[in-house]
Short mmCIF file of C-alpha atoms in Angstrom, two decimals:
data_model
loop_
_atom_site.label_atom_id
_atom_site.label_comp_id
_atom_site.label_asym_id
_atom_site.label_seq_id
_atom_site.Cartn_x
_atom_site.Cartn_y
_atom_site.Cartn_z
CA MET A 1 -16.36 4.45 7.49
CA ASP A 2 -19.35 6.80 7.95
CA ALA A 3 -18.71 9.21 10.82
CA LYS A 4 -22.44 9.80 11.18
CA ALA A 5 -23.23 6.21 11.93
CA ALA A 6 -24.83 5.62 15.30
CA GLN A 7 -22.17 3.09 16.19
CA THR A 8 -18.68 2.98 14.77
CA ALA A 9 -16.36 0.11 15.42
CA PHE A 10 -12.63 0.14 14.87
CA GLN A 11 -10.93 -3.20 15.29
CA TYR A 12 -7.23 -3.65 15.54
CA SER A 13 -5.08 -6.73 15.68
CA THR A 14 -1.70 -6.20 17.28
CA LEU A 15 1.33 -8.05 18.58
CA LEU A 16 1.30 -9.45 22.07
CA LEU A 17 3.83 -11.16 24.24
CA GLN A 18 2.97 -13.75 26.84
CA PRO A 19 3.19 -11.71 30.05
CA ASP A 20 2.56 -14.40 32.65
CA LYS A 21 6.04 -15.83 33.15
CA LEU A 22 9.66 -14.94 32.71
CA GLY A 23 11.84 -17.56 31.13
CA ARG A 24 8.94 -19.47 29.61
CA ARG A 25 9.97 -21.00 26.36
CA SER A 26 8.07 -20.41 23.14
CA THR A 27 6.76 -23.48 21.38
CA THR A 28 7.99 -22.22 18.03
CA THR A 29 11.39 -22.19 16.44
CA THR A 30 13.43 -19.08 17.03
CA SER A 31 16.71 -17.92 15.66
CA SER A 32 18.24 -14.54 16.51
CA LEU A 33 16.91 -11.03 16.98
CA ASN A 34 18.81 -7.85 16.24
CA PRO A 35 17.52 -4.87 18.24
CA LEU A 36 18.27 -2.45 15.42
CA SER A 37 16.60 -4.31 12.57
CA ARG A 38 12.96 -4.81 11.63
CA ASP A 39 11.46 -7.34 9.26
CA PRO A 40 7.86 -6.43 8.48
CA THR A 41 7.20 -9.94 7.17
CA LYS A 42 7.63 -11.48 10.62
CA LYS A 43 4.38 -11.51 12.61
CA VAL A 44 3.49 -12.64 16.09
CA GLY A 45 0.45 -14.84 15.97
CA VAL A 46 -1.57 -13.57 18.90
CA ILE A 47 -4.57 -11.37 18.33
CA PHE A 48 -5.39 -8.44 20.58
CA SER A 49 -8.72 -6.90 19.61
CA LEU A 50 -9.44 -3.28 20.39
CA LYS A 51 -12.88 -1.92 19.59
CA LEU A 52 -14.02 1.65 19.84
CA HIS A 53 -17.74 2.22 20.01
CA HIS A 54 -19.45 5.60 19.83
CA HIS A 55 -22.57 5.86 21.96
CA HIS A 56 -23.88 9.40 22.35
CA ALA A 57 -20.45 10.71 21.31
CA ARG A 58 -18.81 9.11 24.34
CA PRO A 59 -16.11 6.53 23.52
CA SER A 60 -15.67 3.27 25.35
CA PHE A 61 -13.17 0.50 24.85
CA THR A 62 -13.50 -3.23 24.91
CA ILE A 63 -10.48 -5.51 25.16
CA ARG A 64 -10.88 -9.20 24.76
CA ARG A 65 -8.42 -11.04 26.96
CA THR A 66 -8.26 -14.72 27.75
CA THR A 67 -7.81 -15.96 31.30
CA THR A 68 -5.66 -18.84 30.08
CA PRO A 69 -2.00 -18.36 29.09
CA LEU A 70 -1.63 -16.72 25.69
CA GLU A 71 -0.19 -18.77 22.87
CA VAL A 72 2.57 -17.02 20.96
CA SER A 73 3.82 -17.97 17.54
CA CYS A 74 7.11 -16.23 16.88
CA SER A 75 9.84 -16.32 14.30
CA TYR A 76 12.73 -13.96 14.90
CA ASP A 77 16.07 -13.31 13.28
CA ASN A 78 19.42 -12.52 14.95
CA VAL A 79 18.71 -13.41 18.59
CA PRO A 80 21.87 -13.08 20.72
CA ALA A 81 23.17 -16.56 21.47
CA ALA A 82 23.53 -16.35 25.26
CA SER A 83 20.25 -16.26 27.15
CA THR A 84 17.83 -17.47 29.84
CA LEU A 85 15.06 -14.87 29.81
CA GLU A 86 12.90 -15.14 26.75
CA SER A 87 10.99 -12.44 24.95
CA GLY A 88 9.63 -14.28 21.97
CA GLY A 89 12.92 -16.10 21.51
CA CYS A 90 15.21 -13.61 23.19
CA ARG A 91 16.84 -14.89 26.37
CA ALA A 92 19.11 -13.12 28.82
CA PRO A 93 21.75 -14.41 31.24
CA LEU A 94 20.47 -15.36 34.68
CA GLU A 95 21.87 -12.25 36.35
CA GLU A 96 20.00 -10.07 33.84
CA GLU A 97 16.79 -11.95 34.55
CA LEU A 98 17.22 -11.27 38.26
CA ILE A 99 17.87 -7.59 37.57
CA LEU A 100 14.71 -7.39 35.49
CA LYS A 101 12.64 -9.02 38.23
CA THR A 102 14.08 -6.60 40.77
CA LYS A 103 13.27 -3.63 38.56
CA LEU A 104 9.71 -4.88 38.21
CA GLN A 105 9.27 -4.93 41.99
CA GLU A 106 10.73 -1.44 42.29
CA ILE A 107 8.69 0.36 39.63
CA GLU A 108 5.39 -1.53 39.54
CA PRO A 109 3.82 0.35 42.49
CA TYR A 110 4.64 3.67 40.82
CA LEU A 111 3.47 2.84 37.30
CA ASN A 112 -0.11 2.06 38.33
CA GLY A 113 -0.75 0.37 35.02
CA ARG A 114 0.24 3.36 32.91
CA CYS A 115 1.24 2.63 29.34
CA ILE A 116 4.85 2.93 28.22
CA TYR A 117 5.53 4.59 24.86
CA LEU A 118 8.84 3.87 23.13
CA VAL A 119 9.96 6.59 20.72
CA GLY A 120 13.05 6.86 18.57
CA MET A 121 14.41 6.67 15.06
CA MET A 122 13.51 3.85 12.72
CA GLY A 123 15.60 0.79 13.50
CA SER A 124 16.37 1.88 17.07
CA GLY A 125 15.04 -1.35 18.56
CA LYS A 126 11.68 -0.15 19.88
CA THR A 127 9.90 -3.38 18.97
CA THR A 128 12.59 -5.73 20.25
CA VAL A 129 13.17 -3.89 23.53
CA GLY A 130 9.45 -3.26 23.96
CA LYS A 131 8.67 -6.96 23.82
CA ILE A 132 11.16 -7.68 26.58
CA MET A 133 9.79 -4.86 28.73
CA SER A 134 6.20 -5.98 28.23
CA GLN A 135 7.01 -9.50 29.35
CA VAL A 136 8.84 -8.28 32.45
CA LEU A 137 6.03 -5.90 33.43
CA GLY A 138 3.20 -8.29 32.64
CA TYR A 139 1.97 -5.82 30.02
CA SER A 140 0.76 -6.47 26.48
CA PHE A 141 2.92 -5.29 23.59
CA CYS A 142 1.52 -3.12 20.81
CA ASP A 143 3.19 -1.98 17.58
CA CYS A 144 1.50 1.22 16.44
CA ASP A 145 2.58 0.73 12.81
CA THR A 146 0.95 -2.71 12.82
CA LEU A 147 -2.32 -1.22 14.05
CA ILE A 148 -2.29 1.22 11.16
CA GLU A 149 -1.40 -1.46 8.62
CA GLU A 150 -4.31 -3.62 9.70
CA GLN A 151 -6.72 -0.71 9.68
CA VAL A 152 -5.73 0.09 6.09
CA ASP A 153 -6.65 -3.34 4.69
CA GLY A 154 -3.40 -4.97 5.76
CA ASN A 155 -1.23 -2.73 3.58
CA SER A 156 2.36 -2.26 4.72
CA VAL A 157 3.57 1.14 5.89
CA ALA A 158 5.58 1.46 2.68
CA ASP A 159 2.47 0.74 0.59
CA ILE A 160 0.37 3.18 2.61
CA PHE A 161 2.93 5.93 1.98
CA LYS A 162 2.96 5.07 -1.72
CA GLN A 163 -0.80 4.83 -2.23
CA TYR A 164 -2.14 7.44 0.19
CA GLY A 165 0.79 9.69 1.11
CA GLU A 166 2.55 10.47 4.37
CA ALA A 167 -0.15 12.88 5.63
CA PHE A 168 -2.75 10.11 5.48
CA PHE A 169 -0.45 7.79 7.43
CA ARG A 170 0.23 10.45 10.08
CA ASP A 171 -3.49 11.02 10.55
CA LYS A 172 -4.00 7.30 11.12
CA GLU A 173 -1.06 7.32 13.53
CA THR A 174 -2.60 10.12 15.60
CA GLU A 175 -5.94 8.31 15.59
CA ALA A 176 -4.28 5.13 16.87
CA LEU A 177 -2.37 6.95 19.62
CA CYS A 178 -5.55 8.68 20.73
CA LYS A 179 -7.26 5.34 21.22
CA LEU A 180 -4.26 3.71 22.86
CA SER A 181 -3.93 6.60 25.31
CA GLN A 182 -7.19 5.47 26.89
CA MET A 183 -5.82 2.00 27.54
CA HIS A 184 -3.68 0.62 30.35
CA ARG A 185 -0.87 -1.91 30.76
CA LEU A 186 0.56 -1.64 27.27
CA VAL A 187 4.12 -1.19 26.01
CA ILE A 188 3.69 0.66 22.73
CA SER A 189 6.26 0.90 19.95
CA THR A 190 5.61 4.10 18.01
CA GLY A 191 6.68 5.08 14.51
CA GLY A 192 9.85 7.12 14.13
CA GLY A 193 7.96 10.25 13.07
CA ALA A 194 5.16 10.08 15.65
CA VAL A 195 6.98 12.64 17.81
CA MET A 196 6.56 15.43 15.26
CA ARG A 197 2.91 16.17 16.03
CA PRO A 198 2.32 17.96 19.35
CA ILE A 199 -1.09 16.29 19.66
CA ASN A 200 0.64 12.91 19.75
CA TRP A 201 2.62 14.01 22.81
CA LYS A 202 -0.63 14.93 24.52
CA TYR A 203 -1.65 11.30 24.18
CA MET A 204 1.74 9.76 24.96
CA HIS A 205 2.21 11.85 28.08
CA LYS A 206 -0.77 10.09 29.61
CA GLY A 207 1.72 7.28 30.07
CA VAL A 208 5.50 7.22 30.37
CA SER A 209 7.53 7.93 27.23
CA VAL A 210 11.02 6.54 26.64
CA TRP A 211 13.41 7.72 23.92
CA LEU A 212 15.74 5.02 22.62
CA ASP A 213 18.66 7.16 21.45
CA VAL A 214 20.90 5.25 19.02
CA PRO A 215 23.79 6.80 17.04
CA VAL A 216 22.87 7.43 13.42
CA GLU A 217 25.94 5.52 12.22
CA ALA A 218 24.74 2.37 13.96
CA LEU A 219 21.23 2.80 12.61
CA ALA A 220 22.53 3.25 9.06
CA GLN A 221 24.71 0.15 9.27
CA ARG A 222 21.87 -2.03 10.51
CA ILE A 223 19.19 -0.75 8.16
CA ALA A 224 21.47 -0.85 5.12
CA ALA A 225 22.37 -4.45 5.98
CA VAL A 226 18.74 -5.66 6.03
CA GLY A 227 17.48 -3.42 3.23
CA THR A 228 15.33 -0.30 3.05
CA ASN A 229 12.27 -1.65 1.23
CA SER A 230 10.13 -1.38 4.38
CA ARG A 231 11.38 2.16 5.11
CA PRO A 232 9.48 4.56 2.82
CA LEU A 233 11.38 7.65 3.98
CA LEU A 234 14.73 6.19 2.88
CA HIS A 235 14.03 5.99 -0.84
CA TYR A 236 15.12 9.46 -1.88
CA GLU A 237 18.91 9.56 -1.64
CA ALA A 238 21.52 8.50 -4.21
CA GLY A 239 24.62 6.41 -3.61
CA ASP A 240 25.38 3.05 -2.05
CA ALA A 241 23.04 1.56 0.55
CA TYR A 242 24.96 2.75 3.61
CA THR A 243 25.65 6.27 2.32
CA ARG A 244 22.07 6.72 1.17
CA THR A 245 20.70 5.49 4.47
CA PHE A 246 23.15 7.49 6.57
CA MET A 247 22.45 10.75 4.75
CA ARG A 248 18.70 10.41 5.03
CA LEU A 249 18.77 9.30 8.66
CA SER A 250 21.05 12.20 9.54
CA ALA A 251 18.58 14.65 8.02
CA LEU A 252 15.65 13.01 9.79
CA PHE A 253 17.44 13.02 13.13
CA GLU A 254 18.24 16.71 12.77
CA GLU A 255 14.55 17.38 12.17
CA ARG A 256 13.33 15.19 15.02
CA SER A 257 15.94 15.29 17.79
CA GLU A 258 14.31 18.20 19.60
CA ALA A 259 10.96 16.42 19.46
CA TYR A 260 12.45 13.18 20.80
CA ALA A 261 13.74 15.16 23.78
CA ASN A 262 10.11 15.66 24.87
CA ALA A 263 10.13 12.09 26.15
CA ASN A 264 9.98 11.59 29.91
CA THR A 265 13.18 9.53 29.85
CA ARG A 266 16.12 8.94 27.50
CA VAL A 267 18.02 5.69 27.01
CA SER A 268 21.37 6.42 25.39
CA LEU A 269 23.00 3.37 23.85
CA GLU A 270 26.33 5.19 23.87
CA ASN A 271 26.04 5.61 27.64
CA ILE A 272 25.14 1.94 28.12
CA ALA A 273 28.12 0.88 26.00
CA ALA A 274 30.46 3.14 27.96
CA LYS A 275 29.26 1.75 31.29
CA SER A 276 29.60 -1.85 30.14
CA GLY A 277 32.93 -1.43 28.39
CA GLN A 278 31.51 -2.11 24.91
CA LYS A 279 33.10 -0.33 21.97
CA ASP A 280 30.19 -0.80 19.57
CA VAL A 281 26.58 -0.10 20.53
CA SER A 282 25.55 -2.84 18.11
CA ASP A 283 27.10 -5.35 20.50
CA LEU A 284 24.64 -4.45 23.27
CA SER A 285 22.01 -7.07 24.00
CA PRO A 286 18.32 -6.10 23.82
CA THR A 287 18.03 -7.14 27.47
CA ALA A 288 20.77 -4.72 28.55
CA ILE A 289 18.89 -1.93 26.77
CA ALA A 290 15.62 -2.99 28.42
CA ILE A 291 17.28 -2.92 31.85
CA GLU A 292 18.52 0.62 31.24
CA ALA A 293 15.05 1.65 30.06
CA LEU A 294 13.47 0.28 33.24
CA GLU A 295 16.09 2.08 35.34
CA GLN A 296 15.28 5.36 33.60
CA ILE A 297 11.55 4.77 34.05
CA GLU A 298 12.16 4.03 37.73
CA GLY A 299 13.97 7.34 38.16
CA PHE A 300 11.17 9.22 36.45
CA VAL A 301 8.20 7.68 38.25
CA LYS A 302 9.85 7.92 41.66
CA GLY A 303 10.80 11.53 40.95
CA GLU A 304 7.16 12.37 40.38
CA ASP A 305 6.54 11.97 44.11
CA ASP A 306 9.38 14.30 45.13
#
């Protein structure tokens, strides 16, 4: 696209959740959703259009929103069986729904519409947890990787890495975060490596950033189970699927852990499991993780006034 053009338009299509009601049932068939797995072939069929126009070098944004309830077409895998609150097809027990509603009332006055950025390793559940949080808060949900894919002719992240290289992808990622930082009322799932560029933190710190901290062993088990084809950074180790995934994830975490710590809040799945008496973090429900995230956000935003 010609940077010298008098008017430049970037259009993105991203994932949204229906924010108007808790416990509203989707009209589509749902199965189960695992918070630590990601299937890039599954799409949510609601379009959120974001256009950036340049007029006299001053950007402005236009969001097209309907005033009627959004229609969501979802197909998820591995949703925990017990539920009443739905995020796509993900329900929670009644007591968890009440907790989520309470958290909304407690933090909403402090958020003032600021965006929430979820950071963490690949497979940490950013998309799954983010969708629940967006529904609770009445926000829209945005997957940063999906924005980039649609900007690059619908190519998957893996294909973008293969055809254009990682540096190209990271540039597109920074561009997307820059635009999103000027928006409001979004829960944004970022790519696992987005934290490595300081400029990205400049954009993310305009909102509230949350690190979903998941043990590498759990990540490796989940990703190895569903396959690594959609994970371009996991294609360079030898050995069986788990060993290859574990070794690469361990190296990535060592490189990125200090950067993840720049987030405003940290949600440790090990801590949640310890508090709830769970032995395996993989047994935690996405809703339990979302509740902890909202609690950490509450502590942060209220602490800003101290």
